[in-house]
Amino acid sequence: MKAWMAAFALPLALVFAGPLAAQETRMAEAGQASPPATIAAAEWLTGTWSGTGIGGAKAHESWLAPSGGTMVGVFVQETAEDGIMFSEHMYLMEQDGSLVVKLKHFNPDLTGWEEKDGMVTFRLIAAEPCALHFNALTYRCDGEGKMVVAVRMKSDAPEPQELVFRFRRAPTR
């Protein structure tokens, strides 16, 4: 009897653990307020990060040190041929006693994805040591000098679809 249970327990555990282990992003509950936070909670992001992104192609993200409650960042997703697929201009800022990320996407020719006055906004839903969880966007440390960034994509698929970027802190020059 024990051998039978053991034979099925491991495969079942792997099946059910897979989607949970793969989920990096969190979603706010209806009416959930953002927790109190200041830009100091994000200072660990300061610097340049390089790694892999969409389709395993190179990706880069850089954040300037905080200035007046705001950190300015840029993200570049390369193509497999080392060209620019798209970029993002980002603000991680204090707002209403918490933090938000506001960003705009740009094609390689600098035409924007969003309307002129439009942007994508992610509000903070949890802050932990070396991790910031925004609604559908996560920044977290992944060991010494490494970071994971994940964003949940809008999709009709039954399981949430995420893009996961794995970075290493680039050496300073």
PDB file of C-alpha atoms in Angstrom:
ATOM      1  CA  MET A   1       0.000   0.000   0.000  1.00  0.00           C
ATOM      2  CA  LYS A   2       2.775   2.454   0.873  1.00  0.00           C
ATOM      3  CA  ALA A   3       4.617   1.746  -2.397  1.00  0.00           C
ATOM      4  CA  TRP A   4       1.423   2.465  -4.366  1.00  0.00           C
ATOM      5  CA  MET A   5       0.911   5.780  -2.566  1.00  0.00           C
ATOM      6  CA  ALA A   6       4.548   6.777  -3.053  1.00  0.00           C
ATOM      7  CA  ALA A   7       4.358   5.938  -6.761  1.00  0.00           C
ATOM      8  CA  PHE A   8       1.528   8.434  -7.261  1.00  0.00           C
ATOM      9  CA  ALA A   9       2.421  11.043  -4.641  1.00  0.00           C
ATOM     10  CA  LEU A  10       5.556  12.385  -6.320  1.00  0.00           C
ATOM     11  CA  PRO A  11       4.069  12.769  -9.828  1.00  0.00           C
ATOM     12  CA  LEU A  12       0.946  14.408  -8.386  1.00  0.00           C
ATOM     13  CA  ALA A  13       3.048  16.776  -6.288  1.00  0.00           C
ATOM     14  CA  LEU A  14       5.069  17.755  -9.361  1.00  0.00           C
ATOM     15  CA  VAL A  15       1.950  18.326 -11.449  1.00  0.00           C
ATOM     16  CA  PHE A  16       0.319  20.533  -8.849  1.00  0.00           C
ATOM     17  CA  ALA A  17       3.522  22.334  -7.792  1.00  0.00           C
ATOM     18  CA  GLY A  18       4.501  23.331 -11.340  1.00  0.00           C
ATOM     19  CA  PRO A  19       2.104  26.230 -11.917  1.00  0.00           C
ATOM     20  CA  LEU A  20       2.498  27.511  -8.361  1.00  0.00           C
ATOM     21  CA  ALA A  21       6.287  27.471  -8.566  1.00  0.00           C
ATOM     22  CA  ALA A  22       6.194  29.239 -11.932  1.00  0.00           C
ATOM     23  CA  GLN A  23       4.047  32.129 -10.680  1.00  0.00           C
ATOM     24  CA  GLU A  24       6.215  35.131  -9.885  1.00  0.00           C
ATOM     25  CA  THR A  25       3.586  37.859 -10.027  1.00  0.00           C
ATOM     26  CA  ARG A  26       0.813  38.703  -7.609  1.00  0.00           C
ATOM     27  CA  MET A  27      -2.548  40.324  -8.181  1.00  0.00           C
ATOM     28  CA  ALA A  28      -4.256  42.705  -5.766  1.00  0.00           C
ATOM     29  CA  GLU A  29      -7.507  41.613  -4.184  1.00  0.00           C
ATOM     30  CA  ALA A  30     -10.518  43.828  -4.919  1.00  0.00           C
ATOM     31  CA  GLY A  31     -10.283  46.896  -2.704  1.00  0.00           C
ATOM     32  CA  GLN A  32      -6.807  45.995  -1.427  1.00  0.00           C
ATOM     33  CA  ALA A  33      -4.930  49.122  -0.373  1.00  0.00           C
ATOM     34  CA  SER A  34      -1.274  49.650  -1.201  1.00  0.00           C
ATOM     35  CA  PRO A  35       1.018  49.262   1.812  1.00  0.00           C
ATOM     36  CA  PRO A  36       2.986  52.219   3.148  1.00  0.00           C
ATOM     37  CA  ALA A  37       6.410  52.432   1.469  1.00  0.00           C
ATOM     38  CA  THR A  38       9.064  54.938   0.486  1.00  0.00           C
ATOM     39  CA  ILE A  39      11.569  54.948  -2.341  1.00  0.00           C
ATOM     40  CA  ALA A  40      14.174  53.628   0.129  1.00  0.00           C
ATOM     41  CA  ALA A  41      12.547  50.180  -0.290  1.00  0.00           C
ATOM     42  CA  ALA A  42      13.648  50.207  -3.950  1.00  0.00           C
ATOM     43  CA  GLU A  43      17.217  51.511  -3.624  1.00  0.00           C
ATOM     44  CA  TRP A  44      18.626  47.993  -4.091  1.00  0.00           C
ATOM     45  CA  LEU A  45      17.566  48.252  -7.757  1.00  0.00           C
ATOM     46  CA  THR A  46      20.040  51.090  -8.421  1.00  0.00           C
ATOM     47  CA  GLY A  47      22.543  50.186 -11.135  1.00  0.00           C
ATOM     48  CA  THR A  48      22.653  48.244 -14.368  1.00  0.00           C
ATOM     49  CA  TRP A  49      21.345  44.719 -14.803  1.00  0.00           C
ATOM     50  CA  SER A  50      21.851  42.433 -17.836  1.00  0.00           C
ATOM     51  CA  GLY A  51      20.443  39.018 -18.618  1.00  0.00           C
ATOM     52  CA  THR A  52      17.804  37.209 -20.619  1.00  0.00           C
ATOM     53  CA  GLY A  53      14.268  38.082 -21.529  1.00  0.00           C
ATOM     54  CA  ILE A  54      11.795  37.234 -24.270  1.00  0.00           C
ATOM     55  CA  GLY A  55      12.746  34.077 -26.151  1.00  0.00           C
ATOM     56  CA  GLY A  56      16.051  33.915 -24.262  1.00  0.00           C
ATOM     57  CA  ALA A  57      17.311  37.052 -26.039  1.00  0.00           C
ATOM     58  CA  LYS A  58      19.431  39.601 -24.179  1.00  0.00           C
ATOM     59  CA  ALA A  59      17.683  42.151 -21.971  1.00  0.00           C
ATOM     60  CA  HIS A  60      19.023  45.078 -19.940  1.00  0.00           C
ATOM     61  CA  GLU A  61      17.591  47.268 -17.197  1.00  0.00           C
ATOM     62  CA  SER A  62      19.157  50.285 -15.482  1.00  0.00           C
ATOM     63  CA  TRP A  63      17.935  52.342 -12.534  1.00  0.00           C
ATOM     64  CA  LEU A  64      19.297  55.707 -11.391  1.00  0.00           C
ATOM     65  CA  ALA A  65      19.647  56.474  -7.690  1.00  0.00           C
ATOM     66  CA  PRO A  66      16.551  58.042  -6.096  1.00  0.00           C
ATOM     67  CA  SER A  67      15.961  61.733  -6.664  1.00  0.00           C
ATOM     68  CA  GLY A  68      13.100  63.500  -4.920  1.00  0.00           C
ATOM     69  CA  GLY A  69      11.181  60.303  -4.201  1.00  0.00           C
ATOM     70  CA  THR A  70      11.565  58.949  -7.748  1.00  0.00           C
ATOM     71  CA  MET A  71      13.884  56.473  -9.457  1.00  0.00           C
ATOM     72  CA  VAL A  72      14.168  56.681 -13.256  1.00  0.00           C
ATOM     73  CA  GLY A  73      14.821  53.496 -15.194  1.00  0.00           C
ATOM     74  CA  VAL A  74      15.193  52.193 -18.714  1.00  0.00           C
ATOM     75  CA  PHE A  75      14.631  48.671 -20.020  1.00  0.00           C
ATOM     76  CA  VAL A  76      15.802  47.298 -23.387  1.00  0.00           C
ATOM     77  CA  GLN A  77      14.658  43.975 -24.865  1.00  0.00           C
ATOM     78  CA  GLU A  78      16.918  42.846 -27.697  1.00  0.00           C
ATOM     79  CA  THR A  79      16.042  40.613 -30.625  1.00  0.00           C
ATOM     80  CA  ALA A  80      17.796  37.285 -31.227  1.00  0.00           C
ATOM     81  CA  GLU A  81      19.933  39.190 -33.768  1.00  0.00           C
ATOM     82  CA  ASP A  82      21.090  41.721 -31.107  1.00  0.00           C
ATOM     83  CA  GLY A  83      18.836  44.523 -32.372  1.00  0.00           C
ATOM     84  CA  ILE A  84      16.333  46.401 -30.238  1.00  0.00           C
ATOM     85  CA  MET A  85      12.890  44.774 -30.061  1.00  0.00           C
ATOM     86  CA  PHE A  86      11.469  47.498 -27.774  1.00  0.00           C
ATOM     87  CA  SER A  87      12.389  49.674 -24.811  1.00  0.00           C
ATOM     88  CA  GLU A  88      10.651  51.134 -21.770  1.00  0.00           C
ATOM     89  CA  HIS A  89      11.112  54.418 -19.928  1.00  0.00           C
ATOM     90  CA  MET A  90      10.145  53.871 -16.277  1.00  0.00           C
ATOM     91  CA  TYR A  91       9.481  55.855 -13.111  1.00  0.00           C
ATOM     92  CA  LEU A  92       9.399  54.066  -9.764  1.00  0.00           C
ATOM     93  CA  MET A  93       7.958  56.711  -7.487  1.00  0.00           C
ATOM     94  CA  GLU A  94       6.302  57.545  -4.218  1.00  0.00           C
ATOM     95  CA  GLN A  95       2.590  58.177  -4.585  1.00  0.00           C
ATOM     96  CA  ASP A  96      -0.086  58.441  -1.889  1.00  0.00           C
ATOM     97  CA  GLY A  97       2.261  57.082   0.801  1.00  0.00           C
ATOM     98  CA  SER A  98       3.236  54.000  -1.226  1.00  0.00           C
ATOM     99  CA  LEU A  99       5.072  53.171  -4.465  1.00  0.00           C
ATOM    100  CA  VAL A 100       4.024  52.859  -8.100  1.00  0.00           C
ATOM    101  CA  VAL A 101       5.825  51.994 -11.325  1.00  0.00           C
ATOM    102  CA  LYS A 102       4.782  54.064 -14.331  1.00  0.00           C
ATOM    103  CA  LEU A 103       6.162  53.216 -17.749  1.00  0.00           C
ATOM    104  CA  LYS A 104       5.910  53.801 -21.466  1.00  0.00           C
ATOM    105  CA  HIS A 105       6.915  51.364 -24.225  1.00  0.00           C
ATOM    106  CA  PHE A 106       8.772  52.360 -27.387  1.00  0.00           C
ATOM    107  CA  ASN A 107       9.482  50.614 -30.698  1.00  0.00           C
ATOM    108  CA  PRO A 108      13.058  50.685 -32.061  1.00  0.00           C
ATOM    109  CA  ASP A 109      12.172  53.840 -34.053  1.00  0.00           C
ATOM    110  CA  LEU A 110      10.986  55.542 -30.797  1.00  0.00           C
ATOM    111  CA  THR A 111       7.302  55.457 -31.725  1.00  0.00           C
ATOM    112  CA  GLY A 112       5.300  54.871 -28.563  1.00  0.00           C
ATOM    113  CA  TRP A 113       2.911  52.047 -27.809  1.00  0.00           C
ATOM    114  CA  GLU A 114       0.742  54.096 -25.463  1.00  0.00           C
ATOM    115  CA  GLU A 115      -1.110  57.284 -26.355  1.00  0.00           C
ATOM    116  CA  LYS A 116       0.828  60.533 -25.869  1.00  0.00           C
ATOM    117  CA  ASP A 117      -0.486  61.102 -22.326  1.00  0.00           C
ATOM    118  CA  GLY A 118      -0.992  57.399 -21.564  1.00  0.00           C
ATOM    119  CA  MET A 119       1.166  55.041 -19.544  1.00  0.00           C
ATOM    120  CA  VAL A 120       1.045  51.678 -17.834  1.00  0.00           C
ATOM    121  CA  THR A 121       0.836  51.910 -14.029  1.00  0.00           C
ATOM    122  CA  PHE A 122       1.571  49.167 -11.496  1.00  0.00           C
ATOM    123  CA  ARG A 123       0.727  49.883  -7.839  1.00  0.00           C
ATOM    124  CA  LEU A 124       2.578  48.280  -4.948  1.00  0.00           C
ATOM    125  CA  ILE A 125       0.759  45.435  -3.192  1.00  0.00           C
ATOM    126  CA  ALA A 126       3.600  44.055  -1.023  1.00  0.00           C
ATOM    127  CA  ALA A 127       7.160  44.971  -0.056  1.00  0.00           C
ATOM    128  CA  GLU A 128       9.601  42.464   1.403  1.00  0.00           C
ATOM    129  CA  PRO A 129      13.348  42.555   1.967  1.00  0.00           C
ATOM    130  CA  CYS A 130      14.841  42.652  -1.546  1.00  0.00           C
ATOM    131  CA  ALA A 131      11.444  42.211  -3.234  1.00  0.00           C
ATOM    132  CA  LEU A 132       8.753  44.555  -4.505  1.00  0.00           C
ATOM    133  CA  HIS A 133       5.434  43.091  -5.613  1.00  0.00           C
ATOM    134  CA  PHE A 134       3.310  45.408  -7.707  1.00  0.00           C
ATOM    135  CA  ASN A 135      -0.044  44.412  -9.176  1.00  0.00           C
ATOM    136  CA  ALA A 136       1.036  42.065 -12.037  1.00  0.00           C
ATOM    137  CA  LEU A 137       4.748  43.041 -11.759  1.00  0.00           C
ATOM    138  CA  THR A 138       7.464  41.651  -9.481  1.00  0.00           C
ATOM    139  CA  TYR A 139      11.061  42.693  -8.819  1.00  0.00           C
ATOM    140  CA  ARG A 140      12.957  40.355  -6.501  1.00  0.00           C
ATOM    141  CA  CYS A 141      16.495  39.346  -5.638  1.00  0.00           C
ATOM    142  CA  ASP A 142      17.506  35.858  -6.720  1.00  0.00           C
ATOM    143  CA  GLY A 143      20.759  35.322  -4.848  1.00  0.00           C
ATOM    144  CA  GLU A 144      23.841  37.506  -4.687  1.00  0.00           C
ATOM    145  CA  GLY A 145      23.892  40.038  -7.542  1.00  0.00           C
ATOM    146  CA  LYS A 146      20.912  38.478  -9.347  1.00  0.00           C
ATOM    147  CA  MET A 147      17.368  39.670  -9.917  1.00  0.00           C
ATOM    148  CA  VAL A 148      14.140  38.294 -11.383  1.00  0.00           C
ATOM    149  CA  VAL A 149      11.594  40.628 -12.962  1.00  0.00           C
ATOM    150  CA  ALA A 150       8.239  39.163 -13.960  1.00  0.00           C
ATOM    151  CA  VAL A 151       5.204  40.753 -15.556  1.00  0.00           C
ATOM    152  CA  ARG A 152       1.784  39.175 -15.995  1.00  0.00           C
ATOM    153  CA  MET A 153       0.434  39.565 -19.508  1.00  0.00           C
ATOM    154  CA  LYS A 154      -3.196  40.068 -20.460  1.00  0.00           C
ATOM    155  CA  SER A 155      -4.373  36.809 -21.982  1.00  0.00           C
ATOM    156  CA  ASP A 156      -7.464  34.725 -22.654  1.00  0.00           C
ATOM    157  CA  ALA A 157      -5.566  31.598 -21.561  1.00  0.00           C
ATOM    158  CA  PRO A 158      -6.913  29.846 -18.443  1.00  0.00           C
ATOM    159  CA  GLU A 159      -3.517  30.062 -16.678  1.00  0.00           C
ATOM    160  CA  PRO A 160      -1.874  33.460 -16.153  1.00  0.00           C
ATOM    161  CA  GLN A 161       0.826  34.186 -18.721  1.00  0.00           C
ATOM    162  CA  GLU A 162       4.043  35.749 -17.424  1.00  0.00           C
ATOM    163  CA  LEU A 163       7.181  37.101 -19.002  1.00  0.00           C
ATOM    164  CA  VAL A 164      10.152  36.380 -16.740  1.00  0.00           C
ATOM    165  CA  PHE A 165      13.456  38.230 -17.045  1.00  0.00           C
ATOM    166  CA  ARG A 166      16.572  36.952 -15.266  1.00  0.00           C
ATOM    167  CA  PHE A 167      19.299  39.507 -14.620  1.00  0.00           C
ATOM    168  CA  ARG A 168      22.771  39.753 -13.120  1.00  0.00           C
ATOM    169  CA  ARG A 169      24.101  43.018 -11.752  1.00  0.00           C
ATOM    170  CA  ALA A 170      26.521  44.439 -14.320  1.00  0.00           C
ATOM    171  CA  PRO A 171      29.955  45.459 -13.054  1.00  0.00           C
ATOM    172  CA  THR A 172      30.423  49.194 -12.499  1.00  0.00           C
ATOM    173  CA  ARG A 173      32.920  50.947 -14.726  1.00  0.00           C
TER     174      ARG A 173
END
